[in-house]
mmCIF file of C-alpha atoms in Angstrom:
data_model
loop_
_atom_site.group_PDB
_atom_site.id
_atom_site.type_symbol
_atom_site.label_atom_id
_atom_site.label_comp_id
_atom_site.label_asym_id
_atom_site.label_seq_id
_atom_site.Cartn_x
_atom_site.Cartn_y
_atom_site.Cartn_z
ATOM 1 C CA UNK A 1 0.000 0.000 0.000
ATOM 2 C CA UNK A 2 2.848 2.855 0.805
ATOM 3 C CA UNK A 3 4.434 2.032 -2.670
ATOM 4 C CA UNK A 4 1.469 2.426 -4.293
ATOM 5 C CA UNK A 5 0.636 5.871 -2.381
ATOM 6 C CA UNK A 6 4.351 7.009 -3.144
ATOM 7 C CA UNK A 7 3.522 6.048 -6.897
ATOM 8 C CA UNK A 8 0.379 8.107 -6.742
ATOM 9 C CA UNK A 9 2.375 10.916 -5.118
ATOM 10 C CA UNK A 10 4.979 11.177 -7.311
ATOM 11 C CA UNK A 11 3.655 11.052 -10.535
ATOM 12 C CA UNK A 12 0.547 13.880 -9.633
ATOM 13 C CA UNK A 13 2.043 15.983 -6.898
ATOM 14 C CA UNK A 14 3.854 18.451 -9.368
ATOM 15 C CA UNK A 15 0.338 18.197 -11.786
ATOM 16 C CA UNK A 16 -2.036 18.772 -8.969
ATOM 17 C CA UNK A 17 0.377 21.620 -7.429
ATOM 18 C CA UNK A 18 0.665 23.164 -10.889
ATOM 19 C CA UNK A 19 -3.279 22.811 -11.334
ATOM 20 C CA UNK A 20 -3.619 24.648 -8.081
ATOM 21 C CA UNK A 21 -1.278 27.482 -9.340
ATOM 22 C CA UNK A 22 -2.820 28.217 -12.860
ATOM 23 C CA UNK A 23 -6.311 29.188 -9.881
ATOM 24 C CA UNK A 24 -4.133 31.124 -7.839
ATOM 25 C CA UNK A 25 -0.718 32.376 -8.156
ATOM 26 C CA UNK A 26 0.471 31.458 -5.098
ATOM 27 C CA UNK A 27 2.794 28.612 -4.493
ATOM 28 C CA UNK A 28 2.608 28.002 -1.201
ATOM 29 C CA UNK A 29 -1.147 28.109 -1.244
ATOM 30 C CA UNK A 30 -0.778 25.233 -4.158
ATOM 31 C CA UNK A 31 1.177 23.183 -2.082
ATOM 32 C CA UNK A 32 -1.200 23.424 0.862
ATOM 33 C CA UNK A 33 -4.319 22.649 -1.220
ATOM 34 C CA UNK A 34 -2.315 19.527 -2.810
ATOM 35 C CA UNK A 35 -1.444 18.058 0.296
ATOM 36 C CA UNK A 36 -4.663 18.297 1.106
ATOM 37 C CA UNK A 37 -5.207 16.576 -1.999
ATOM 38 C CA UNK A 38 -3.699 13.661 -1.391
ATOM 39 C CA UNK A 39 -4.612 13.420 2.148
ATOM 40 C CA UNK A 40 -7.679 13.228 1.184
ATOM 41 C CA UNK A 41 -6.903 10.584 -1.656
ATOM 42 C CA UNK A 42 -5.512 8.399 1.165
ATOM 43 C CA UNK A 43 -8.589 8.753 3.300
ATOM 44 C CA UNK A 44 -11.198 8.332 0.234
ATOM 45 C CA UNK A 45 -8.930 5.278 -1.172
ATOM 46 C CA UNK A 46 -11.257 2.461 0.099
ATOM 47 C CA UNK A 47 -14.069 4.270 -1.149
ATOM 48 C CA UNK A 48 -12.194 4.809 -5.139
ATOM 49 C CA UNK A 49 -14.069 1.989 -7.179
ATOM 50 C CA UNK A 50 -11.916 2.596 -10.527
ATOM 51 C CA UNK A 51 -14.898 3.796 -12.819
ATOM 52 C CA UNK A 52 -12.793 6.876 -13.834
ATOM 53 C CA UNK A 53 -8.718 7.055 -13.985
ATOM 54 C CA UNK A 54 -6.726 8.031 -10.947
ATOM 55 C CA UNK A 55 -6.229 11.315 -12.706
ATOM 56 C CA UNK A 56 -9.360 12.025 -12.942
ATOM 57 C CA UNK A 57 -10.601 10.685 -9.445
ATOM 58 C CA UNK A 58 -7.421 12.943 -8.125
ATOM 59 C CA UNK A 59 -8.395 15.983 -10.167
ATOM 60 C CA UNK A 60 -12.265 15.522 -8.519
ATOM 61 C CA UNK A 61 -10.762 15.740 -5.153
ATOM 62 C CA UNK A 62 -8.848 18.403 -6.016
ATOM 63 C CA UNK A 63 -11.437 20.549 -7.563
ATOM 64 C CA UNK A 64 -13.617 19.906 -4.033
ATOM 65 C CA UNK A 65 -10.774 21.353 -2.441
ATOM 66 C CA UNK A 66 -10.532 24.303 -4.445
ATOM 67 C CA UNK A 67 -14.160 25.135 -3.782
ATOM 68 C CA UNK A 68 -13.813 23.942 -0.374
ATOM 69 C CA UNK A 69 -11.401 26.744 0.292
ATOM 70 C CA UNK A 70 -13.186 29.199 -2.004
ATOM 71 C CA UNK A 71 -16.344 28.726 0.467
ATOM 72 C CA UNK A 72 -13.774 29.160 3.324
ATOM 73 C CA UNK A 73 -12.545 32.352 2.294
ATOM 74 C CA UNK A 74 -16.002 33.661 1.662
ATOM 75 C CA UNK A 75 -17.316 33.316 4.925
ATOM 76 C CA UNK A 76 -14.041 35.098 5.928
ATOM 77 C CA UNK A 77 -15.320 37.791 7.932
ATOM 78 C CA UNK A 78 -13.644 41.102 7.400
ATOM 79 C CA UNK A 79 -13.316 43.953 10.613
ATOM 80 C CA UNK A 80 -13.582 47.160 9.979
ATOM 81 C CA UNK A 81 -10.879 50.348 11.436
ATOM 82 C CA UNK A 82 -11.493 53.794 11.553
ATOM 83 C CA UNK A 83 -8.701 53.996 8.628
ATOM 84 C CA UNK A 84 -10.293 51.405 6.700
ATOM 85 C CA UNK A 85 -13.245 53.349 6.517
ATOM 86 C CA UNK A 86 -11.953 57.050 6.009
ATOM 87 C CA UNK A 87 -9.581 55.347 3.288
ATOM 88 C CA UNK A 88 -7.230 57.702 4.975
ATOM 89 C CA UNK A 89 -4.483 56.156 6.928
ATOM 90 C CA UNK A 90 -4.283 58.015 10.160
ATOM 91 C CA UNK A 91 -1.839 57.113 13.406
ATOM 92 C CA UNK A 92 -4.136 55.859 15.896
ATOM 93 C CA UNK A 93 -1.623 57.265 18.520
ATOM 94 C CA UNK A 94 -1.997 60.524 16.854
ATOM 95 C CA UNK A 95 -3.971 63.352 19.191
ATOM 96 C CA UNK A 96 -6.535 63.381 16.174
ATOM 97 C CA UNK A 97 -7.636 59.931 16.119
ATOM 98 C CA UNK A 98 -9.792 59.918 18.853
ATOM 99 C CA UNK A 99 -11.513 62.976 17.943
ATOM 100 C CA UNK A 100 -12.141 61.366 14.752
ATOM 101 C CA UNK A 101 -13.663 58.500 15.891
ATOM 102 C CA UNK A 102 -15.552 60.415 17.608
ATOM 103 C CA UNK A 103 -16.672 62.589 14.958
ATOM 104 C CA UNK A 104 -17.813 59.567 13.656
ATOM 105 C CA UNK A 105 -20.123 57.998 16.409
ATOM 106 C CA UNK A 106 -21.840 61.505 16.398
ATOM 107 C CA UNK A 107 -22.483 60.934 12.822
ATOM 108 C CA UNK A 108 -23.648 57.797 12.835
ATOM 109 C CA UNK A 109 -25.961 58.347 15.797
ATOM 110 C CA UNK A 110 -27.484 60.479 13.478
ATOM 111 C CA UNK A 111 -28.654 57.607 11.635
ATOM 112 C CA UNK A 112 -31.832 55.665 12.437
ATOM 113 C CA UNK A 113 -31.730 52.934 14.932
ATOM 114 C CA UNK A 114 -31.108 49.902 12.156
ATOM 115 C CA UNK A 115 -28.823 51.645 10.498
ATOM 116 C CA UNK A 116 -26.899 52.141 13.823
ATOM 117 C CA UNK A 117 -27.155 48.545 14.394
ATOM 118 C CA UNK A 118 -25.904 47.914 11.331
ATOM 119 C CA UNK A 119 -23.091 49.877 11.738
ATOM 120 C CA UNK A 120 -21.965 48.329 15.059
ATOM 121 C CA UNK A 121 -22.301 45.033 14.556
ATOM 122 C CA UNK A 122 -20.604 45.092 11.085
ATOM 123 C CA UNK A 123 -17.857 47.378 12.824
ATOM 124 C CA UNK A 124 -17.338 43.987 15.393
ATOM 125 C CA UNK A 125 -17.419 41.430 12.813
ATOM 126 C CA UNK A 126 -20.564 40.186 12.127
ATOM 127 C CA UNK A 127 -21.382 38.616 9.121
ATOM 128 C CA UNK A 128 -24.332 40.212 6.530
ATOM 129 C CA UNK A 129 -26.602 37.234 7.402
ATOM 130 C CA UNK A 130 -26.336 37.656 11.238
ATOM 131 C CA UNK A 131 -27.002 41.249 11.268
ATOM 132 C CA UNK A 132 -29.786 40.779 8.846
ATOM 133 C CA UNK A 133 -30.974 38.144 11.442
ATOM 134 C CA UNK A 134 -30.460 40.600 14.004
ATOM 135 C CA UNK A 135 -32.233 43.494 12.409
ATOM 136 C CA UNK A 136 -35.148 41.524 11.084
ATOM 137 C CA UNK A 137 -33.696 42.697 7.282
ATOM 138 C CA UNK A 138 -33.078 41.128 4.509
ATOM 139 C CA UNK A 139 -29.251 40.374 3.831
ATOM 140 C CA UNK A 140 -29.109 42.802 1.073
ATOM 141 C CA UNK A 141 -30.894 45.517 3.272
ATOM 142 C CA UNK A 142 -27.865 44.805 5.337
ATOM 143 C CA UNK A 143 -25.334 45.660 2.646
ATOM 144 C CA UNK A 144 -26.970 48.520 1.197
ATOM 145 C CA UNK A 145 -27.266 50.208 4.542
ATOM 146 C CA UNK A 146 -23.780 49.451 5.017
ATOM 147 C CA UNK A 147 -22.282 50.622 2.056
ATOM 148 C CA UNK A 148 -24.309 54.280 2.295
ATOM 149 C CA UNK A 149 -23.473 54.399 5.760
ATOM 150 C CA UNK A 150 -19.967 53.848 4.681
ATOM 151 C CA UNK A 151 -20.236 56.449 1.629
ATOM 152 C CA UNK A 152 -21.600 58.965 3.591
ATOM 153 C CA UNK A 153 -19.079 59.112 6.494
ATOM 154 C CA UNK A 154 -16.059 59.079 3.517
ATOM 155 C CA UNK A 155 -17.654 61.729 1.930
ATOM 156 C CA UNK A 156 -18.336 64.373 4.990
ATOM 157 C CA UNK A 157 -14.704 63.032 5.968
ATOM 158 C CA UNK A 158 -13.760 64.591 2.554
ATOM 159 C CA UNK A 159 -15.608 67.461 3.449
ATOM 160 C CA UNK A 160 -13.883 68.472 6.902
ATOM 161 C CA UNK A 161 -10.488 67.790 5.021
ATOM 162 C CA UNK A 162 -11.440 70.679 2.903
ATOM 163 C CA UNK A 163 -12.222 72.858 5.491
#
């Protein structure tokens, strides 16, 4: 069984790795995904009943990985900075910074009380689906109220800049 694993392993690693790299251009993310690959292979080998080549069976896996980590990466949830969302890198030990955020919680209490929420909890973390849970909105009320939330805080930011 090990020769036949090391036969499967050499003769697809650099194929699988390569396959892997023409999704993503990064080579140490290729590796990782094909070792996955043929861990998986290993696991799944009792299971393999030899209606398609090993190619073929390897590329499957492979291609399950690849959306496996696409999924992964979506549900990836991104935080948000006071910099991120002024676009306008700023020294958080800087005397200004905390004036600025500030600045900002005054304009977004401004805002109704969803749109607050909204704010917050996408500020912390949260996914769209969880604060449209939260809110009783739909998921793309979420991200709509977001993004002008978002938009309108750049563009008063913009605004006092100018000043």
């Amino acid at each position: 069984m090990k020769t036949i694993l090391e036969k499967l392993f050499c003769t697809y690693w650099k194929e699988i790795c390569m396959y892997f790299y023409g999704l993503c251009p990064d080579m140490t993310l290729s590796e990782d995904l094909s070792s996955e690959v043929f861990l998986e292979a290993i696991r799944s080998i009792p299971s393999f009943q030899g209606n398609s080549s090993v190619r073929t069976w390897l590329y499957g896996i492979a291609r399950n990985r690849w959306y496996l980590y696409l999924r992964k990466k979506k549900t990836q949830i991104q935080t948000y900075s006071l910099n991120d969302l002024l676009n306008d890198p700023m020294d958080p030990n800087t005397e200004e910074y905390p004036y600025v955020q500030e600045w900002m919680e005054h304009l977004v209490s401004q805002e109704n009380q969803t749109a607050q929420k909204v704010f917050h909890m996408r500020m912390d973390g949260y996914s769209f689906y969880e604060i449209s849970v939260a809110c009783n909105i739909t998921e793309n009320s979420a991200r709509v109220i977001w993004h002008r939330i978002k938009t309108k805080l750049q563009q008063q930011y913009r605004k006092e800049e100018t000043l």
